[in-house]
Amino acid sequence: MTMINAILSEPLQEITYRNAGQLEETRYEQMHVEVFSNAEMGSISVAREISNTIKTKQRIGEMCVLGLATGSSPIGIYKELVQMHKEEGLSFLNVITFNLDEYYPMQKASTHSYHYFMYEYLFDHIDIKPENIHIPSGVVPMEQVNDYCLSYEKEIEKAGGLDFQLLGIGRTGHIGFNEPGSHQKSFTRMVTLDYLTKSDAAGDFHGIDNVPVRAITMGVRTIMQAKRIVLIAWGIKKAEIVKAAIEGEITAEVTASYLQSHDNTTFILDEDAGSKLTRFQTPWLVGKINWNHAMRDKAIVWLSNKVNKPILKLTNRDYNNNGMSDLIVLEGSAYDVNIKMHNRLQHSITGWPGGKPNSDDRKRPERTEPAKKRIIIFSPHPDDDVISMGGTFLRLVEQGHDVHVVYQTSGSNAVSDHDALKFIAFTKHLSETKLPRIEELISEINEKQSGAMDSPEIRKIKGLIRRLEAVGGARYCGLADSHIHFLDLPFYETGRVKKNALGEKDYRLTREIIEKIKPHQIYAAGDLSDPNGTHKVCLKAITTTLECIKDKPFMKDCWVWLYRGAWHEWPVNEIEMAVPLSPDEVMKKRKAIFFHETQKDGVMYQGNDTREFWQRVQDRNAETASAYNKLGLTEYEAIEAFRRYHF
Ligand code: F6R
C-alpha cells in the first residue's frame, strides 16, 4: 500500500488550510498558505492534488498539462507519484509535461542536468509517452536560443496551457530560474544565475566554479499563465525568503512575490519553512494565544530584544503594548514573569557540562551523579565535534569524564583533489611507500573531468586524510587513541552528493558503539534544517537506534544533548544548557579546529558564507554570549549551546 493510501483514511496533520488574510492569524499573508508538520506530509498532499488533476482530466477525456520543477524540494512528490503509478495504477498516458528550466550549456546525459534528474526521479518509472515530455534543451546553439525559447512557449500554448504548475523557491526568491530583477511579463529565455543560486548548487557540482553560469527558464509570465500553481518549500533555509514572498510587497527583487497576484496559488510549507511567518514567529501579535512554557520563553526573549531592555527591566506596559497583556494576567505581573524567565535562563548556564560534583543539581542542566560519566560525542563529519562543541569537549575531558568521540562518516566528499594529491605525493616521497598504483592515482586526479566521481581508492585516501586530521584534533582535546572511533557509515559512501538511505549496517554500527560504551551522556548534531543533509541522516541513525535500545538497563541513565553544526544556532529561548567559554578556551577551541586543514580556506561545501568554519563558529559563540548578556545575564566571551533530546 502506498503511503498516501495509508494516511488517506486519517485526516492529514495539517496545521492550517484557509484563505489568505481571511482570519486574524493570517492577516499578514497575501497568499493562500498551508503548513504541514513535515515535508513528507506536504509532499503527499501535493502528489494527491496532482493525481486528482490527472484523473479528472482522464474522466473528461482531456490531456493534463503539468509544469514540473527540479531541485531537492519536489523529490518526495515524484516518489509518491511513482508509487501511486506502481501500486494504484495511476496512469500518465494523458499527461503532457513542461519542465521549468535547464542549465546552459548542459548535455542531457550529464548527471547534473535537469533532464537526467527528471528521468531518474520520475519519467523512467511511469507510463508517460516520451513525445509528451518537454524539458528546455541545454545544447541549443547560442544564436538559436531566442527562437528555441519562443517555440517552447508555443508548445505550451499548443498543448492548451498549463493546468498545474509545480514550483520550488530559491533562496534568492526565484521561481524557475527567474532571478531577482526578472520582469513580471518575462517569457521563456536565457538567464544568468545569481551568485547565491550558484553557491547553493555548488555541492552538487563539486565546487562553485563548476556550476554553469546560465540557464534557460520559463518566464514569470509563462508561469503565471498556469491555471493552478503550487509552490513548495521545506526547511529553515527557506523560511526568510518564504516570509518575504508571502508577507512582503510584490517586487522584482523576490520573483516569487509576483504569485500574490495569481488567484489560484497555494504555498505548501513544512513547519521550518513557515516558521518566520508572523502567525508562527510572533503569534501574540495576530491573535489569542494558549500560553505554554515554550511560547512564553519565546515571547519574552522577543519582547526584550524589541524594546531593547534586559528581562528584569520589562514593565507591564511593555507587555501590554506588544500583544502580551494576557500573559501578564495569567502570570500576575511583569515582575513575576520577568523573574521566572531570568532564572530559567540563569539556570541553563553551567561551566560543568558533565554535571558539577558535590552540588545540589536541582537547578542545574545536568545531574551530579555519577561524578565521572561515560560520554559519547557523535560527530557526523570528522570536524563537527570541535567546530560545534570544542570548548565543551575540552571541559568534559578536563573535568575527568570518560569521553569517547565517534566520527560517523568518512567525510571524504569534502576533500579537494588538490589536497588528495598533496598527500599522495607526500607518501610517494617516503621511501617505504607501499601504496599500490601510485602513479595511476596521481593521473586519475590530474585527468579527472570536472564533477566526475572518484574511484573507491581515491575516496579511501580522502577519508584517510580526514581521519588523520580528526585524530590530531581529538588528541589535542586530550583523548587517548582508544577513545577515538570511526564508524565510516556506509550510507555516505556513494561517491556522490546524493547519499543512500540508512541501511541495516548503519544502524548496527551505531548500536554497537553505544552498547559498548554504555554512555551517561550522548552529544549529537541536531541540525534539522537541511532535508538532504548528512547531519540529519546521522541524527536519524542515532535517534532510531536509541528508540530500539531504550529498554536496556544502561539507557535509563543516558541523557542526550543536541548541538548545532557549523550553520545555525539554537534560538536563546530554546537553549537548555549554555556552556560559557573563557577567552583562553576560545583560543584552544580554534586550535583544535585548525587540525582540520583540508576544511580551511575555500572548502568545497562552504555555502554562501565566505567565513571559514572557525570564524563562523567563533562569531556564533560570541553572538550567543552577547544575546544572553543583552537579556540581562552575565557577560561571557562565548557560549556553546545545547538542547536536550528526549526519547
Ligand atoms: C528547479 C527550479 C528552481 C528550484 C529552486 C529550489 O526547476 O526552477 O527554481 O525550484 O532553486 O531548489 P531546491 O528545491 O533544490 O531548494
XYZ file of C-alpha atoms and ligand atoms in Angstrom:
663
model
C 0.000 0.000 0.000
C 1.313 3.456 -0.817
C 1.987 5.915 1.963
C -0.794 8.041 0.565
C -3.355 5.253 0.967
C -2.158 4.535 4.438
C -2.957 8.037 5.566
C -5.960 8.778 3.408
C -8.242 7.245 5.963
C -6.946 9.635 8.610
C -7.023 13.401 8.492
C -3.638 14.842 7.471
C -1.771 16.586 10.258
C -2.414 19.818 8.550
C -1.987 22.866 10.679
C -3.912 25.346 8.575
C -5.973 25.369 5.454
C -7.568 28.702 4.956
C -7.554 31.606 2.643
C -5.030 34.368 2.670
C -5.674 37.055 5.240
C -9.212 35.866 5.965
C -8.546 35.165 9.591
C -6.844 37.295 12.222
C -3.977 34.854 12.326
C -3.217 35.009 8.596
C -3.857 38.678 8.092
C -0.253 39.396 7.133
C -0.344 36.724 4.407
C -1.066 37.841 0.879
C -1.440 34.289 -0.418
C -3.079 31.019 0.452
C -0.683 29.015 2.626
C -0.820 25.513 4.052
C 1.697 24.377 6.645
C 2.354 20.691 7.299
C 4.195 19.137 10.186
C 6.910 17.862 7.831
C 7.967 17.765 4.190
C 6.721 14.205 3.757
C 3.147 15.122 4.673
C 3.308 18.196 2.448
C 4.620 16.136 -0.476
C 1.837 13.602 -0.088
C -0.762 16.342 -0.195
C 0.716 17.816 -3.405
C 1.043 14.379 -5.047
C -2.592 13.787 -4.205
C -3.629 17.038 -5.871
C -1.598 16.234 -8.996
C -3.084 12.755 -9.210
C -6.612 14.161 -8.796
C -5.969 16.678 -11.572
C -4.760 13.909 -13.907
C -7.751 11.691 -13.086
C -10.280 14.499 -13.517
C -8.847 15.156 -16.962
C -8.949 11.440 -17.755
C -12.627 11.301 -16.898
C -13.453 14.080 -19.345
C -11.130 12.648 -21.989
C -8.645 15.515 -21.955
C -4.880 15.780 -21.753
C -3.488 17.107 -18.483
C -0.655 19.624 -18.856
C 1.773 19.741 -15.947
C 4.578 22.235 -15.382
C 7.315 20.500 -13.390
C 10.205 21.601 -11.218
C 13.506 20.028 -10.223
C 15.796 20.548 -7.209
C 15.700 18.894 -3.807
C 12.176 20.020 -2.910
C 9.975 18.015 -5.343
C 11.786 14.663 -4.917
C 9.290 13.420 -2.301
C 6.359 14.327 -4.575
C 7.822 12.413 -7.519
C 8.466 9.430 -5.248
C 4.791 9.414 -4.229
C 3.602 9.741 -7.831
C 5.795 6.809 -8.891
C 4.405 4.748 -6.041
C 0.843 5.700 -6.989
C 1.576 4.609 -10.548
C 3.057 1.291 -9.472
C 0.647 0.365 -6.740
C -2.603 2.058 -7.645
C -2.339 2.143 -11.416
C -2.265 5.945 -11.716
C -1.634 6.398 -15.439
C 0.260 9.239 -17.073
C -0.854 8.396 -20.607
C -2.926 11.592 -20.737
C -0.144 13.746 -19.302
C 1.999 16.305 -21.112
C 4.823 17.860 -19.125
C 6.874 21.031 -19.450
C 9.849 21.484 -17.192
C 10.666 24.899 -15.846
C 14.309 25.083 -16.682
C 17.690 23.595 -17.588
C 21.261 24.733 -17.021
C 23.083 26.092 -20.066
C 25.223 24.733 -21.516
C 24.328 21.243 -20.322
C 24.378 17.837 -22.013
C 21.243 15.753 -21.443
C 23.308 12.787 -20.302
C 25.206 14.697 -17.623
C 24.247 13.644 -14.101
C 23.963 17.368 -13.334
C 21.305 18.011 -15.971
C 17.682 18.552 -15.042
C 16.953 16.167 -17.901
C 18.821 13.398 -16.056
C 17.092 14.380 -12.809
C 13.576 14.101 -14.290
C 14.184 10.650 -15.756
C 15.898 9.420 -12.603
C 13.112 10.510 -10.245
C 10.002 10.331 -12.421
C 9.896 9.624 -16.141
C 11.821 6.314 -16.071
C 9.259 4.882 -13.666
C 5.884 5.893 -15.155
C 3.964 5.305 -18.390
C 4.197 8.823 -19.819
C 4.716 8.938 -23.599
C 8.246 10.197 -24.398
C 6.867 12.612 -27.002
C 4.796 14.298 -24.268
C 7.861 15.237 -22.220
C 9.342 18.703 -22.700
C 12.479 19.900 -20.920
C 14.347 23.005 -22.078
C 17.451 21.991 -24.000
C 20.870 22.887 -22.675
C 22.560 22.292 -26.024
C 20.786 24.644 -28.441
C 23.422 26.777 -30.200
C 23.598 30.205 -28.643
C 22.360 32.015 -31.772
C 19.236 29.826 -31.878
C 18.300 30.219 -28.222
C 15.775 33.016 -28.798
C 13.843 31.074 -31.436
C 14.054 27.973 -29.328
C 12.546 29.786 -26.330
C 9.712 31.114 -28.473
C 8.972 27.623 -29.724
C 8.887 26.347 -26.114
C 6.202 28.928 -25.362
C 4.292 27.888 -28.485
C 4.400 24.227 -27.466
C 2.832 25.096 -24.109
C 0.142 27.106 -25.857
C -0.487 24.301 -28.366
C -0.964 21.849 -25.501
C -3.701 24.147 -24.152
C -1.672 25.920 -21.443
C -0.501 24.646 -18.078
C -3.227 23.093 -15.943
C -0.962 22.768 -12.946
C 2.447 24.298 -12.266
C 4.707 22.941 -9.522
C 7.323 25.355 -8.196
C 10.173 25.387 -5.711
C 11.682 28.611 -4.426
C 15.352 29.523 -4.399
C 16.917 31.466 -1.557
C 17.044 34.456 -3.882
C 13.265 34.150 -4.120
C 13.486 32.811 -7.666
C 10.784 30.697 -9.280
C 12.129 28.681 -12.174
C 15.419 30.488 -12.669
C 13.772 33.909 -12.697
C 16.349 35.603 -10.537
C 15.872 38.985 -8.801
C 15.216 41.678 -11.374
C 13.135 39.440 -13.656
C 10.182 41.230 -15.181
C 6.620 40.224 -14.343
C 5.941 39.872 -18.073
C 9.033 37.823 -18.924
C 8.708 34.758 -21.164
C 10.947 31.716 -21.607
C 14.522 32.950 -22.097
C 18.164 32.573 -21.277
C 19.213 33.984 -17.883
C 22.359 34.384 -15.792
C 22.308 32.655 -12.423
C 22.613 34.629 -9.215
C 25.673 34.058 -7.001
C 23.537 32.677 -4.159
C 21.828 30.212 -6.513
C 25.213 29.038 -7.745
C 26.575 28.647 -4.255
C 23.513 26.568 -3.303
C 24.215 24.304 -6.294
C 27.978 24.195 -5.613
C 27.759 20.993 -3.568
C 26.182 19.075 -6.459
C 28.817 20.346 -8.845
C 31.802 19.776 -6.527
C 32.571 23.477 -6.252
C 31.001 26.767 -7.318
C 33.385 27.169 -10.244
C 31.806 24.155 -11.950
C 28.235 25.486 -11.736
C 27.042 26.737 -15.148
C 26.700 30.497 -15.298
C 23.489 30.419 -17.338
C 20.201 28.612 -17.684
C 17.111 28.571 -19.871
C 13.976 29.160 -17.853
C 10.259 29.647 -18.341
C 9.475 33.313 -17.650
C 7.364 34.773 -14.848
C 4.548 35.384 -17.300
C 4.718 31.786 -18.594
C 4.373 30.522 -15.034
C 1.628 32.992 -14.101
C -0.488 31.803 -17.023
C -0.889 28.393 -15.379
C -4.426 27.715 -14.164
C -3.221 26.419 -10.838
C 0.131 26.968 -9.097
C 1.550 25.167 -6.084
C 4.849 26.317 -4.618
C 6.594 24.025 -2.155
C 9.307 24.894 0.366
C 10.892 22.805 3.091
C 13.428 23.579 5.785
C 14.640 26.543 7.791
C 16.930 27.692 4.968
C 13.853 28.821 3.048
C 11.991 30.465 5.959
C 13.264 34.016 5.416
C 12.530 34.169 1.691
C 9.176 32.401 2.085
C 8.099 35.119 4.513
C 9.242 37.831 2.099
C 7.297 36.236 -0.768
C 4.108 35.768 1.260
C 4.048 38.790 3.555
C 6.265 41.272 1.711
C 5.486 43.633 -1.118
C 5.255 42.427 -4.690
C 8.714 43.163 -6.016
C 11.087 42.099 -8.775
C 13.648 41.515 -6.008
C 11.677 38.427 -4.892
C 10.133 36.984 -8.019
C 8.016 34.522 -6.014
C 6.150 37.561 -4.624
C 4.608 38.003 -8.107
C 2.494 34.968 -7.237
C 0.482 37.193 -4.872
C -1.328 38.455 -7.958
C -2.215 34.945 -9.206
C -5.613 33.975 -7.893
C -5.149 30.208 -7.677
C -1.792 29.753 -5.960
C -1.027 27.865 -2.778
C 2.254 27.767 -0.873
C 2.772 24.372 0.763
C 5.326 24.562 3.583
C 6.722 22.419 6.325
C 6.905 23.888 9.825
C 10.504 25.041 9.414
C 9.887 26.847 6.131
C 6.782 28.508 7.609
C 8.423 29.358 10.920
C 9.153 33.006 10.084
C 5.559 33.832 9.103
C 4.076 36.310 11.576
C 1.493 33.830 12.836
C 4.277 31.456 13.965
C 7.109 33.876 14.683
C 5.142 36.321 16.833
C 1.649 34.831 17.145
C 0.825 37.144 20.068
C 0.701 39.955 17.509
C -2.066 38.345 15.472
C -4.420 36.594 17.831
C -5.200 34.950 21.118
C -2.584 32.538 22.437
C -2.737 29.425 24.558
C 0.358 30.235 26.562
C 2.699 27.383 27.402
C 6.310 27.482 28.637
C 7.890 27.369 25.200
C 5.662 30.162 23.867
C 6.215 32.286 26.978
C 10.014 31.941 26.701
C 9.944 32.804 23.020
C 7.715 35.844 23.555
C 9.767 37.279 26.420
C 13.069 36.959 24.578
C 11.429 38.620 21.566
C 9.998 41.430 23.718
C 13.283 42.082 25.460
C 15.033 42.408 22.076
C 12.243 44.501 20.615
C 12.190 47.120 23.361
C 15.932 46.752 23.894
C 15.777 46.138 27.642
C 17.083 43.311 29.822
C 14.334 40.959 31.004
C 14.266 42.250 34.568
C 13.517 45.774 33.323
C 10.434 44.856 31.264
C 7.285 46.582 32.506
C 3.583 45.779 32.389
C 3.296 48.472 29.749
C 5.920 46.778 27.538
C 3.879 43.579 27.675
C 0.576 45.366 27.077
C 1.884 47.379 24.142
C 3.121 44.264 22.359
C 0.157 41.910 22.334
C 1.137 40.106 25.550
C -1.292 41.543 28.077
C -2.999 38.165 28.584
C 0.361 36.685 29.622
C 0.595 39.276 32.358
C -2.944 38.482 33.504
C -2.013 34.801 33.596
C 1.291 35.243 35.427
C 0.288 38.029 37.826
C 2.654 40.848 36.852
C 5.651 41.716 34.711
C 7.751 41.446 37.884
C 6.736 37.794 38.437
C 7.101 36.669 34.866
C 10.418 38.505 34.457
C 11.976 36.798 37.462
C 10.758 33.400 36.313
C 12.290 33.864 32.877
C 15.527 35.373 34.127
C 16.019 32.409 36.459
C 15.182 29.922 33.762
C 17.980 31.351 31.594
C 20.352 31.683 34.542
C 19.889 28.008 35.349
C 20.743 26.964 31.798
C 24.302 28.323 32.250
C 26.884 25.893 33.554
C 30.644 25.512 33.412
C 30.107 21.833 34.259
C 28.524 20.230 31.186
C 29.002 16.756 32.701
C 27.378 17.837 35.998
C 29.037 19.579 38.971
C 30.328 17.154 41.606
C 29.094 17.544 45.198
C 26.476 20.119 44.366
C 22.724 20.465 44.502
C 21.722 19.731 40.909
C 18.009 20.556 41.107
C 18.526 23.799 39.234
C 21.371 22.688 37.000
C 21.000 21.351 33.466
C 22.943 18.134 34.247
C 22.942 15.591 37.090
C 25.726 15.498 39.652
C 25.849 11.706 39.764
C 27.750 9.759 38.618
C 30.536 12.279 39.087
C 32.585 10.610 36.389
C 30.398 9.977 33.370
C 30.931 7.855 30.290
C 30.297 10.140 27.338
C 29.974 9.746 23.570
C 30.378 12.752 21.318
C 28.917 11.803 17.936
C 30.328 13.861 15.081
C 28.626 13.491 11.654
C 31.776 14.540 9.777
C 35.277 14.380 11.185
C 35.313 18.001 12.452
C 31.825 18.794 13.776
C 32.918 17.796 17.280
C 35.472 20.573 17.619
C 33.658 23.101 15.438
C 30.361 22.858 17.242
C 31.331 21.937 20.778
C 35.129 22.135 21.002
C 35.027 24.153 24.224
C 32.610 21.743 25.893
C 34.693 18.798 24.625
C 37.812 20.262 26.278
C 35.933 20.866 29.530
C 34.458 17.377 29.675
C 37.937 15.857 29.336
C 39.498 18.284 31.831
C 36.733 17.584 34.331
C 37.708 13.909 34.326
C 34.911 12.261 32.347
C 35.493 9.175 30.240
C 34.956 10.835 26.862
C 34.779 8.983 23.544
C 34.397 10.687 20.189
C 32.658 8.787 17.399
C 33.038 10.065 13.826
C 30.020 8.845 11.907
C 31.048 9.299 8.269
C 34.363 9.369 6.475
C 33.756 12.920 5.196
C 35.789 12.064 2.080
C 33.482 14.082 -0.187
C 34.766 17.355 1.230
C 38.454 16.744 0.485
C 39.590 18.533 -2.661
C 41.638 16.787 -5.346
C 44.361 19.286 -4.643
C 44.662 18.093 -1.030
C 44.439 14.435 -2.006
C 47.243 14.912 -4.498
C 49.391 16.620 -1.892
C 49.074 13.677 0.476
C 49.651 11.042 -2.195
C 52.718 12.887 -3.417
C 53.953 13.084 0.160
C 53.517 9.347 0.555
C 55.295 8.772 -2.728
C 58.323 10.571 -1.449
C 58.624 8.366 1.569
C 60.966 5.543 0.652
C 58.921 2.892 2.464
C 55.816 3.677 0.382
C 53.919 0.516 -0.411
C 50.748 2.093 -1.800
C 49.752 0.245 -4.982
C 49.083 2.016 -8.268
C 50.507 5.261 -7.011
C 51.246 6.720 -10.449
C 47.756 5.773 -11.671
C 46.200 7.510 -8.686
C 48.095 10.672 -9.470
C 46.983 10.579 -13.104
C 43.413 9.754 -12.086
C 43.210 13.051 -10.227
C 45.165 15.032 -12.795
C 42.932 13.821 -15.624
C 39.634 13.950 -13.759
C 36.762 15.699 -15.563
C 35.017 18.339 -13.502
C 32.341 16.767 -11.321
C 33.342 13.158 -12.185
C 33.146 10.523 -9.465
C 36.270 9.403 -7.567
C 37.394 5.763 -7.653
C 36.889 3.886 -4.364
C 40.649 4.056 -3.792
C 40.764 7.859 -4.048
C 37.737 8.066 -1.771
C 39.553 5.899 0.705
C 42.585 8.167 0.605
C 40.405 11.248 1.075
C 38.664 9.554 4.014
C 42.052 8.705 5.500
C 43.157 12.319 5.248
C 40.145 13.420 7.258
C 40.694 10.590 9.711
C 44.230 11.757 10.457
C 43.075 15.341 10.885
C 40.325 14.232 13.284
C 42.749 12.135 15.335
C 45.002 15.207 15.618
C 42.121 17.374 16.832
C 40.773 14.811 19.300
C 44.241 14.086 20.723
C 44.696 17.822 21.190
C 41.455 17.839 23.205
C 43.025 15.229 25.472
C 41.695 11.913 24.171
C 43.674 8.689 24.033
C 43.551 6.873 20.684
C 41.470 4.101 22.273
C 38.698 6.693 22.726
C 38.607 7.852 19.109
C 36.272 5.815 16.898
C 35.406 5.921 13.203
C 32.179 4.326 12.013
C 32.550 5.113 8.268
C 28.789 4.657 7.927
C 28.076 3.067 4.536
C 25.100 5.300 3.630
C 27.610 8.109 2.974
C 29.878 6.147 0.664
C 28.225 6.765 -2.699
C 30.969 8.960 -4.105
C 28.201 11.441 -4.938
C 26.484 14.269 -3.133
C 23.323 12.179 -3.165
C 23.624 9.610 -0.380
C 21.973 6.231 0.133
C 19.172 5.676 2.605
C 20.230 4.412 6.024
C 20.640 0.643 5.979
C 20.954 -2.240 8.397
C 24.741 -1.847 8.668
C 24.497 1.874 9.526
C 22.151 1.056 12.400
C 24.214 -1.942 13.539
C 27.445 0.087 13.730
C 25.688 2.862 15.660
C 24.104 0.428 18.050
C 27.333 -1.490 18.690
C 29.287 1.593 19.733
C 26.511 2.804 22.066
C 26.126 -0.622 23.647
C 29.875 -0.955 24.081
C 30.351 2.393 25.841
C 27.008 2.500 27.689
C 27.160 6.289 27.910
C 25.602 8.515 30.576
C 25.707 11.375 28.105
C 25.469 11.448 24.335
C 26.166 14.587 22.334
C 24.875 14.613 18.759
C 24.444 17.097 15.922
C 20.850 18.317 15.932
C 20.693 20.266 12.682
C 17.289 19.539 11.252
C 17.262 22.254 8.653
C 18.642 20.627 5.548
C 16.303 17.932 4.210
C 19.104 16.113 2.385
C 21.989 16.903 4.673
C 24.301 14.302 6.127
C 23.794 15.726 9.623
C 20.106 14.982 9.563
C 20.691 11.401 8.424
C 23.388 10.927 11.074
C 20.942 12.143 13.726
C 18.323 9.741 12.468
C 20.813 6.856 12.752
C 21.248 7.771 16.433
C 17.630 8.532 17.374
C 16.248 5.409 15.669
C 18.900 3.309 17.392
C 18.089 4.873 20.763
C 14.393 4.114 20.288
C 15.298 0.461 19.644
C 17.530 0.059 22.679
C 15.745 2.361 25.111
C 14.723 -0.525 27.359
C 18.284 -1.674 28.019
C 19.159 -1.035 31.692
C 22.019 1.400 30.972
C 19.718 3.563 28.881
C 17.733 4.832 31.851
C 20.809 6.840 32.854
C 21.553 8.090 29.365
C 20.842 11.740 28.532
C 21.142 13.087 25.014
C 22.245 16.658 24.252
C 21.985 18.178 20.795
C 24.402 20.741 19.436
C 24.079 22.509 16.112
C 26.577 22.290 13.289
C 28.514 24.993 11.519
C 25.424 26.745 10.159
C 22.764 27.624 12.740
C 22.414 28.005 16.482
C 19.521 27.246 18.799
C 17.371 30.310 19.493
C 18.219 31.569 23.000
C 14.761 30.721 24.334
C 15.281 27.063 23.361
C 18.728 26.595 24.919
C 18.713 24.218 27.884
C 22.436 24.067 28.567
C 24.729 27.017 27.876
C 28.427 26.360 28.410
C 30.431 29.593 28.693
C 33.969 29.718 27.308
C 36.763 31.954 28.547
C 38.982 33.803 26.025
C 41.661 31.112 26.549
C 39.182 28.346 25.858
C 38.072 30.085 22.682
C 41.713 30.074 21.523
C 42.112 26.394 22.391
C 38.958 25.553 20.507
C 40.258 27.448 17.493
C 43.484 25.425 17.566
C 41.519 22.179 17.729
C 39.610 23.249 14.601
C 42.870 24.080 12.814
C 43.805 20.401 12.791
C 41.185 20.075 10.041
C 43.440 21.627 7.463
C 41.576 20.405 4.386
C 38.457 22.178 5.644
C 40.096 25.577 5.749
C 40.059 28.330 3.083
C 37.661 27.867 0.175
C 36.333 24.496 1.348
C 34.134 22.531 -1.015
C 30.931 22.863 0.993
C 31.278 26.428 2.098
C 27.800 27.659 1.119
C 27.415 31.384 0.614
C 29.150 32.305 3.849
C 32.727 33.196 2.960
C 33.998 32.958 6.535
C 35.974 29.877 7.453
C 34.388 27.407 9.863
C 36.421 28.573 12.878
C 35.410 32.181 12.198
C 31.743 31.338 11.799
C 31.652 29.384 14.995
C 33.694 31.927 16.927
C 31.288 34.658 15.818
C 28.321 32.475 16.597
C 29.502 31.538 20.112
C 30.214 35.234 20.776
C 26.742 36.166 19.488
C 25.099 33.663 21.860
C 27.086 35.149 24.751
C 26.049 38.637 23.742
C 22.389 37.572 23.385
C 22.455 36.265 26.986
C 24.122 39.463 28.110
C 21.547 41.684 26.406
C 18.809 39.781 28.219
C 20.500 40.830 31.452
C 22.721 37.848 32.233
C 26.444 37.822 32.936
C 28.704 38.807 30.070
C 30.858 35.932 28.798
C 33.351 35.771 25.948
C 31.498 32.960 24.202
C 28.815 30.323 24.823
C 28.225 26.885 23.307
C 24.577 25.872 23.346
C 22.700 22.575 23.707
C 19.166 21.268 23.845
C 18.117 18.080 25.499
C 16.610 15.365 23.305
C 14.018 13.129 24.945
C 13.305 9.675 23.571
C 14.041 23.988 -10.422
C 13.905 25.431 -10.308
C 14.300 26.190 -9.090
C 14.167 25.405 -7.793
C 14.697 26.240 -6.628
C 14.676 25.474 -5.331
O 13.472 23.516 -11.607
O 13.466 26.023 -11.213
O 13.506 27.353 -9.015
O 12.838 25.059 -7.575
O 16.012 26.632 -6.886
O 15.551 24.402 -5.379
P 15.616 23.335 -4.187
O 14.320 22.623 -4.200
O 16.759 22.421 -4.567
O 15.859 24.111 -2.945
